[in-house]
């Protein structure tokens, strides 16, 4: 098993070791008991101002909807107008907004990273629901499958031949795990996830509903007037702590591996083509598409609807803004925008130039009118010169005299 998912496995679907611990289930429920504001300040390592250490707090909510007994969350200056009408008993405030709320009499927790604090509070106030390990009576588990201790298999789930499932794994309703696949310790597969045969999931992987891992890549040759399928015989690996949103698909390699690195997070409706490699701790927003055989480094961020062409390289730390169309390699640390994707500065200069287009068009039209008027004047002047170039008798002598008169205008 990859990473931390390689612990001992109990043989057989129904022969789990005694003393099995419970598995985390995907739902969370509010904690019944409240906590004092002082205890929360210690939990978050936050500064508590305006007293209230003994005040009981039962939850956290946005300022506009917070009720009595709850913390009002304020991390963005745009939400300051909601402060006055908020019913929150106390406030959780970003450090840079401390002065803006100084006149409010309520107790408040001041933190440099309020979003990290919010995560901690949500984990505290909404602990995971836990179920005893069990295999539902409607589930189908092959005799050759190996399940670790603490595994939960939900209704109508299917675990095929030679599958290995490590400890503390939850397989939700209608999950299908194909033959020979491996699921690492503590992983959570929500209902209707499909893991194709031979795919490998590391420890603590989370797959949301509708995810399909290890599906055939889009490979065809055109022969004899038709498209012929190229067998997709490679593998698919999701490393430890990967989380994938609903209805995302990850193709298996054609003859190599498709790999998603440790700690990477993919949003809903993302598509990774065959032989794609994504590094560690990258984040892709919804509807990102990556064509086959592209290599993506560590810590890369892709905004919504980014499209990345095939056989490209995206360096570590690169940023791709929403709807960028990446048609060439992206250097490490570079930010690209637009279609086709260009470096941020170049793109913004282009946008600024586009904003001046109406003005430039007006100036061009004005210049065209002036040029046309100048041409008309020159044409009329030319006609007058031509008429004046002829003497009364039409001889060249007249021109000579006129030339002399032009040369000696004082005569």
mmCIF file of N, CA and C in Angstrom, residues 95-169:
data_model
loop_
_atom_site.group_PDB
_atom_site.id
_atom_site.type_symbol
_atom_site.label_atom_id
_atom_site.label_comp_id
_atom_site.label_asym_id
_atom_site.label_seq_id
_atom_site.Cartn_x
_atom_site.Cartn_y
_atom_site.Cartn_z
ATOM 1 N N UNK A 95 -6.759 40.229 12.368
ATOM 2 C CA UNK A 95 -5.890 41.196 13.035
ATOM 3 C C UNK A 95 -5.918 42.560 12.354
ATOM 4 N N UNK A 96 -5.958 42.574 11.006
ATOM 5 C CA UNK A 96 -5.920 43.851 10.296
ATOM 6 C C UNK A 96 -7.216 44.646 10.431
ATOM 7 N N UNK A 97 -8.271 44.016 10.980
ATOM 8 C CA UNK A 97 -9.544 44.709 11.174
ATOM 9 C C UNK A 97 -9.784 45.072 12.640
ATOM 10 N N UNK A 98 -8.787 44.858 13.486
ATOM 11 C CA UNK A 98 -8.966 45.090 14.923
ATOM 12 C C UNK A 98 -9.354 46.536 15.219
ATOM 13 N N UNK A 99 -8.718 47.492 14.566
ATOM 14 C CA UNK A 99 -9.039 48.898 14.815
ATOM 15 C C UNK A 99 -10.438 49.243 14.317
ATOM 16 N N UNK A 100 -10.858 48.611 13.237
ATOM 17 C CA UNK A 100 -12.174 48.913 12.668
ATOM 18 C C UNK A 100 -13.307 48.505 13.595
ATOM 19 N N UNK A 101 -13.071 47.546 14.506
ATOM 20 C CA UNK A 101 -14.119 47.088 15.422
ATOM 21 C C UNK A 101 -13.833 47.519 16.854
ATOM 22 N N UNK A 102 -12.877 48.423 17.033
ATOM 23 C CA UNK A 102 -12.450 48.799 18.385
ATOM 24 C C UNK A 102 -13.580 49.389 19.215
ATOM 25 N N UNK A 103 -14.532 50.051 18.584
ATOM 26 C CA UNK A 103 -15.622 50.683 19.336
ATOM 27 C C UNK A 103 -16.735 49.712 19.705
ATOM 28 N N UNK A 104 -16.711 48.500 19.176
ATOM 29 C CA UNK A 104 -17.750 47.518 19.496
ATOM 30 C C UNK A 104 -17.498 46.964 20.897
ATOM 31 N N UNK A 105 -18.518 46.955 21.767
ATOM 32 C CA UNK A 105 -18.303 46.554 23.163
ATOM 33 C C UNK A 105 -18.189 45.048 23.379
ATOM 34 N N UNK A 106 -18.472 44.241 22.402
ATOM 35 C CA UNK A 106 -18.500 42.789 22.595
ATOM 36 C C UNK A 106 -17.096 42.199 22.718
ATOM 37 N N UNK A 107 -16.982 41.097 23.464
ATOM 38 C CA UNK A 107 -15.696 40.390 23.502
ATOM 39 C C UNK A 107 -15.307 39.947 22.093
ATOM 40 N N UNK A 108 -14.012 39.895 21.851
ATOM 41 C CA UNK A 108 -13.574 39.475 20.515
ATOM 42 C C UNK A 108 -12.235 38.755 20.584
ATOM 43 N N UNK A 109 -12.116 37.786 19.702
ATOM 44 C CA UNK A 109 -10.863 37.064 19.516
ATOM 45 C C UNK A 109 -10.164 37.649 18.298
ATOM 46 N N UNK A 110 -8.895 38.027 18.455
ATOM 47 C CA UNK A 110 -8.120 38.636 17.380
ATOM 48 C C UNK A 110 -7.068 37.630 16.913
ATOM 49 N N UNK A 111 -7.048 37.368 15.595
ATOM 50 C CA UNK A 111 -6.115 36.378 15.057
ATOM 51 C C UNK A 111 -5.491 36.875 13.759
ATOM 52 N N UNK A 112 -4.255 36.461 13.522
ATOM 53 C CA UNK A 112 -3.583 36.828 12.274
ATOM 54 C C UNK A 112 -4.080 35.991 11.106
ATOM 55 N N UNK A 113 -4.550 34.779 11.378
ATOM 56 C CA UNK A 113 -5.050 33.907 10.311
ATOM 57 C C UNK A 113 -6.451 33.431 10.690
ATOM 58 N N UNK A 114 -7.461 34.246 10.438
ATOM 59 C CA UNK A 114 -8.821 33.892 10.876
ATOM 60 C C UNK A 114 -9.387 32.669 10.165
ATOM 61 N N UNK A 115 -8.968 32.422 8.931
ATOM 62 C CA UNK A 115 -9.512 31.267 8.217
ATOM 63 C C UNK A 115 -8.991 29.953 8.803
ATOM 64 N N UNK A 116 -7.740 29.938 9.224
ATOM 65 C CA UNK A 116 -7.234 28.750 9.907
ATOM 66 C C UNK A 116 -7.963 28.560 11.234
ATOM 67 N N UNK A 117 -8.254 29.669 11.919
ATOM 68 C CA UNK A 117 -9.007 29.587 13.170
ATOM 69 C C UNK A 117 -10.419 29.073 12.920
ATOM 70 N N UNK A 118 -11.034 29.527 11.837
ATOM 71 C CA UNK A 118 -12.378 29.055 11.507
ATOM 72 C C UNK A 118 -12.369 27.551 11.277
ATOM 73 N N UNK A 119 -11.368 27.065 10.568
ATOM 74 C CA UNK A 119 -11.266 25.616 10.362
ATOM 75 C C UNK A 119 -11.206 24.891 11.697
ATOM 76 N N UNK A 120 -10.375 25.393 12.619
ATOM 77 C CA UNK A 120 -10.272 24.755 13.926
ATOM 78 C C UNK A 120 -11.579 24.779 14.695
ATOM 79 N N UNK A 121 -12.305 25.895 14.616
ATOM 80 C CA UNK A 121 -13.587 25.993 15.307
ATOM 81 C C UNK A 121 -14.618 25.041 14.717
ATOM 82 N N UNK A 122 -14.642 24.937 13.395
ATOM 83 C CA UNK A 122 -15.602 24.031 12.761
ATOM 84 C C UNK A 122 -15.306 22.584 13.127
ATOM 85 N N UNK A 123 -14.034 22.236 13.196
ATOM 86 C CA UNK A 123 -13.693 20.878 13.621
ATOM 87 C C UNK A 123 -14.110 20.637 15.071
ATOM 88 N N UNK A 124 -14.019 21.689 15.893
ATOM 89 C CA UNK A 124 -14.383 21.550 17.302
ATOM 90 C C UNK A 124 -15.898 21.476 17.482
ATOM 91 N N UNK A 125 -16.627 22.380 16.837
ATOM 92 C CA UNK A 125 -18.074 22.449 17.033
ATOM 93 C C UNK A 125 -18.841 21.406 16.230
ATOM 94 N N UNK A 126 -18.236 20.860 15.191
ATOM 95 C CA UNK A 126 -18.907 19.867 14.350
ATOM 96 C C UNK A 126 -18.032 18.623 14.203
ATOM 97 N N UNK A 127 -17.908 17.861 15.272
ATOM 98 C CA UNK A 127 -17.075 16.655 15.203
ATOM 99 C C UNK A 127 -17.681 15.631 14.251
ATOM 100 N N UNK A 128 -16.857 14.777 13.660
ATOM 101 C CA UNK A 128 -17.382 13.787 12.708
ATOM 102 C C UNK A 128 -18.270 12.761 13.384
ATOM 103 N N UNK A 129 -19.317 12.384 12.676
ATOM 104 C CA UNK A 129 -20.159 11.274 13.114
ATOM 105 C C UNK A 129 -19.371 9.986 12.906
ATOM 106 N N UNK A 130 -19.459 9.096 13.841
ATOM 107 C CA UNK A 130 -18.673 7.869 13.750
ATOM 108 C C UNK A 130 -19.605 6.654 13.771
ATOM 109 N N UNK A 131 -19.280 5.681 12.922
ATOM 110 C CA UNK A 131 -20.054 4.448 12.867
ATOM 111 C C UNK A 131 -19.160 3.272 13.209
ATOM 112 N N UNK A 132 -19.752 2.288 13.843
ATOM 113 C CA UNK A 132 -19.015 1.056 14.068
ATOM 114 C C UNK A 132 -18.735 0.390 12.726
ATOM 115 N N UNK A 133 -17.578 -0.232 12.572
ATOM 116 C CA UNK A 133 -17.259 -0.907 11.307
ATOM 117 C C UNK A 133 -18.255 -2.021 11.027
ATOM 118 N N UNK A 134 -18.688 -2.061 9.786
ATOM 119 C CA UNK A 134 -19.660 -3.080 9.406
ATOM 120 C C UNK A 134 -19.664 -3.238 7.904
ATOM 121 N N UNK A 135 -20.118 -4.373 7.445
ATOM 122 C CA UNK A 135 -20.347 -4.605 6.025
ATOM 123 C C UNK A 135 -21.846 -4.787 5.850
ATOM 124 N N UNK A 136 -22.469 -3.882 5.114
ATOM 125 C CA UNK A 136 -23.913 -3.929 4.955
ATOM 126 C C UNK A 136 -24.329 -5.227 4.273
ATOM 127 N N UNK A 137 -25.506 -5.685 4.635
ATOM 128 C CA UNK A 137 -25.974 -6.973 4.111
ATOM 129 C C UNK A 137 -26.158 -6.964 2.597
ATOM 130 N N UNK A 138 -26.350 -5.790 2.005
ATOM 131 C CA UNK A 138 -26.529 -5.724 0.548
ATOM 132 C C UNK A 138 -25.217 -5.532 -0.206
ATOM 133 N N UNK A 139 -24.128 -5.317 0.518
ATOM 134 C CA UNK A 139 -22.835 -5.136 -0.144
ATOM 135 C C UNK A 139 -22.345 -6.462 -0.708
ATOM 136 N N UNK A 140 -21.554 -6.385 -1.772
ATOM 137 C CA UNK A 140 -20.964 -7.572 -2.387
ATOM 138 C C UNK A 140 -19.453 -7.456 -2.266
ATOM 139 N N UNK A 141 -18.852 -8.340 -1.494
ATOM 140 C CA UNK A 141 -17.413 -8.312 -1.252
ATOM 141 C C UNK A 141 -16.830 -9.658 -1.649
ATOM 142 N N UNK A 142 -15.881 -9.637 -2.571
ATOM 143 C CA UNK A 142 -15.275 -10.880 -3.046
ATOM 144 C C UNK A 142 -14.517 -11.578 -1.926
ATOM 145 N N UNK A 143 -14.509 -12.899 -1.964
ATOM 146 C CA UNK A 143 -13.800 -13.665 -0.942
ATOM 147 C C UNK A 143 -12.307 -13.369 -0.942
ATOM 148 N N UNK A 144 -11.761 -13.029 -2.100
ATOM 149 C CA UNK A 144 -10.319 -12.773 -2.176
ATOM 150 C C UNK A 144 -9.949 -11.351 -1.767
ATOM 151 N N UNK A 145 -10.949 -10.495 -1.514
ATOM 152 C CA UNK A 145 -10.661 -9.136 -1.066
ATOM 153 C C UNK A 145 -10.163 -9.157 0.370
ATOM 154 N N UNK A 146 -9.269 -8.242 0.701
ATOM 155 C CA UNK A 146 -8.714 -8.163 2.054
ATOM 156 C C UNK A 146 -9.077 -6.814 2.659
ATOM 157 N N UNK A 147 -9.765 -6.862 3.807
ATOM 158 C CA UNK A 147 -10.219 -5.653 4.481
ATOM 159 C C UNK A 147 -9.500 -5.503 5.809
ATOM 160 N N UNK A 148 -8.977 -4.306 6.072
ATOM 161 C CA UNK A 148 -8.344 -4.044 7.353
ATOM 162 C C UNK A 148 -9.359 -3.822 8.449
ATOM 163 N N UNK A 149 -8.878 -3.589 9.648
ATOM 164 C CA UNK A 149 -9.765 -3.360 10.782
ATOM 165 C C UNK A 149 -10.450 -2.005 10.654
ATOM 166 N N UNK A 150 -11.662 -1.927 11.179
ATOM 167 C CA UNK A 150 -12.376 -0.661 11.221
ATOM 168 C C UNK A 150 -12.954 -0.211 9.906
ATOM 169 N N UNK A 151 -13.109 -1.120 8.950
ATOM 170 C CA UNK A 151 -13.634 -0.749 7.636
ATOM 171 C C UNK A 151 -15.159 -0.748 7.654
ATOM 172 N N UNK A 152 -15.745 0.274 7.035
ATOM 173 C CA UNK A 152 -17.195 0.347 6.875
ATOM 174 C C UNK A 152 -17.517 0.232 5.391
ATOM 175 N N UNK A 153 -18.381 -0.716 5.031
ATOM 176 C CA UNK A 153 -18.809 -0.915 3.646
ATOM 177 C C UNK A 153 -20.314 -0.688 3.601
ATOM 178 N N UNK A 154 -20.748 0.333 2.862
ATOM 179 C CA UNK A 154 -22.139 0.746 2.867
ATOM 180 C C UNK A 154 -23.034 -0.079 1.963
ATOM 181 N N UNK A 155 -24.326 0.261 1.936
ATOM 182 C CA UNK A 155 -25.306 -0.497 1.146
ATOM 183 C C UNK A 155 -24.946 -0.544 -0.340
ATOM 184 N N UNK A 156 -25.068 -1.727 -0.913
ATOM 185 C CA UNK A 156 -24.903 -1.962 -2.346
ATOM 186 C C UNK A 156 -23.499 -1.633 -2.866
ATOM 187 N N UNK A 157 -22.548 -1.502 -1.981
ATOM 188 C CA UNK A 157 -21.166 -1.331 -2.432
ATOM 189 C C UNK A 157 -20.651 -2.646 -2.999
ATOM 190 N N UNK A 158 -19.676 -2.557 -3.900
ATOM 191 C CA UNK A 158 -19.082 -3.739 -4.521
ATOM 192 C C UNK A 158 -17.569 -3.662 -4.370
ATOM 193 N N UNK A 159 -16.992 -4.704 -3.806
ATOM 194 C CA UNK A 159 -15.539 -4.822 -3.673
ATOM 195 C C UNK A 159 -15.128 -6.084 -4.417
ATOM 196 N N UNK A 160 -14.405 -5.907 -5.516
ATOM 197 C CA UNK A 160 -14.118 -7.035 -6.399
ATOM 198 C C UNK A 160 -12.887 -7.825 -5.951
ATOM 199 N N UNK A 161 -12.506 -8.793 -6.775
ATOM 200 C CA UNK A 161 -11.450 -9.742 -6.448
ATOM 201 C C UNK A 161 -10.105 -9.039 -6.205
ATOM 202 N N UNK A 162 -9.395 -9.555 -5.202
ATOM 203 C CA UNK A 162 -8.010 -9.165 -4.909
ATOM 204 C C UNK A 162 -7.854 -7.692 -4.538
ATOM 205 N N UNK A 163 -8.918 -7.063 -4.124
ATOM 206 C CA UNK A 163 -8.831 -5.687 -3.626
ATOM 207 C C UNK A 163 -8.206 -5.696 -2.237
ATOM 208 N N UNK A 164 -7.404 -4.675 -1.932
ATOM 209 C CA UNK A 164 -6.849 -4.500 -0.588
ATOM 210 C C UNK A 164 -7.350 -3.173 -0.024
ATOM 211 N N UNK A 165 -8.027 -3.255 1.108
ATOM 212 C CA UNK A 165 -8.551 -2.069 1.784
ATOM 213 C C UNK A 165 -7.913 -2.006 3.163
ATOM 214 N N UNK A 166 -7.189 -0.931 3.446
ATOM 215 C CA UNK A 166 -6.476 -0.807 4.716
ATOM 216 C C UNK A 166 -7.430 -0.398 5.840
ATOM 217 N N UNK A 167 -6.865 -0.152 7.025
ATOM 218 C CA UNK A 167 -7.655 0.127 8.212
ATOM 219 C C UNK A 167 -8.406 1.454 8.102
ATOM 220 N N UNK A 168 -9.542 1.502 8.807
ATOM 221 C CA UNK A 168 -10.304 2.738 9.014
ATOM 222 C C UNK A 168 -10.822 3.355 7.717
ATOM 223 N N UNK A 169 -11.079 2.562 6.720
ATOM 224 C CA UNK A 169 -11.601 3.055 5.440
ATOM 225 C C UNK A 169 -13.125 3.018 5.450
#
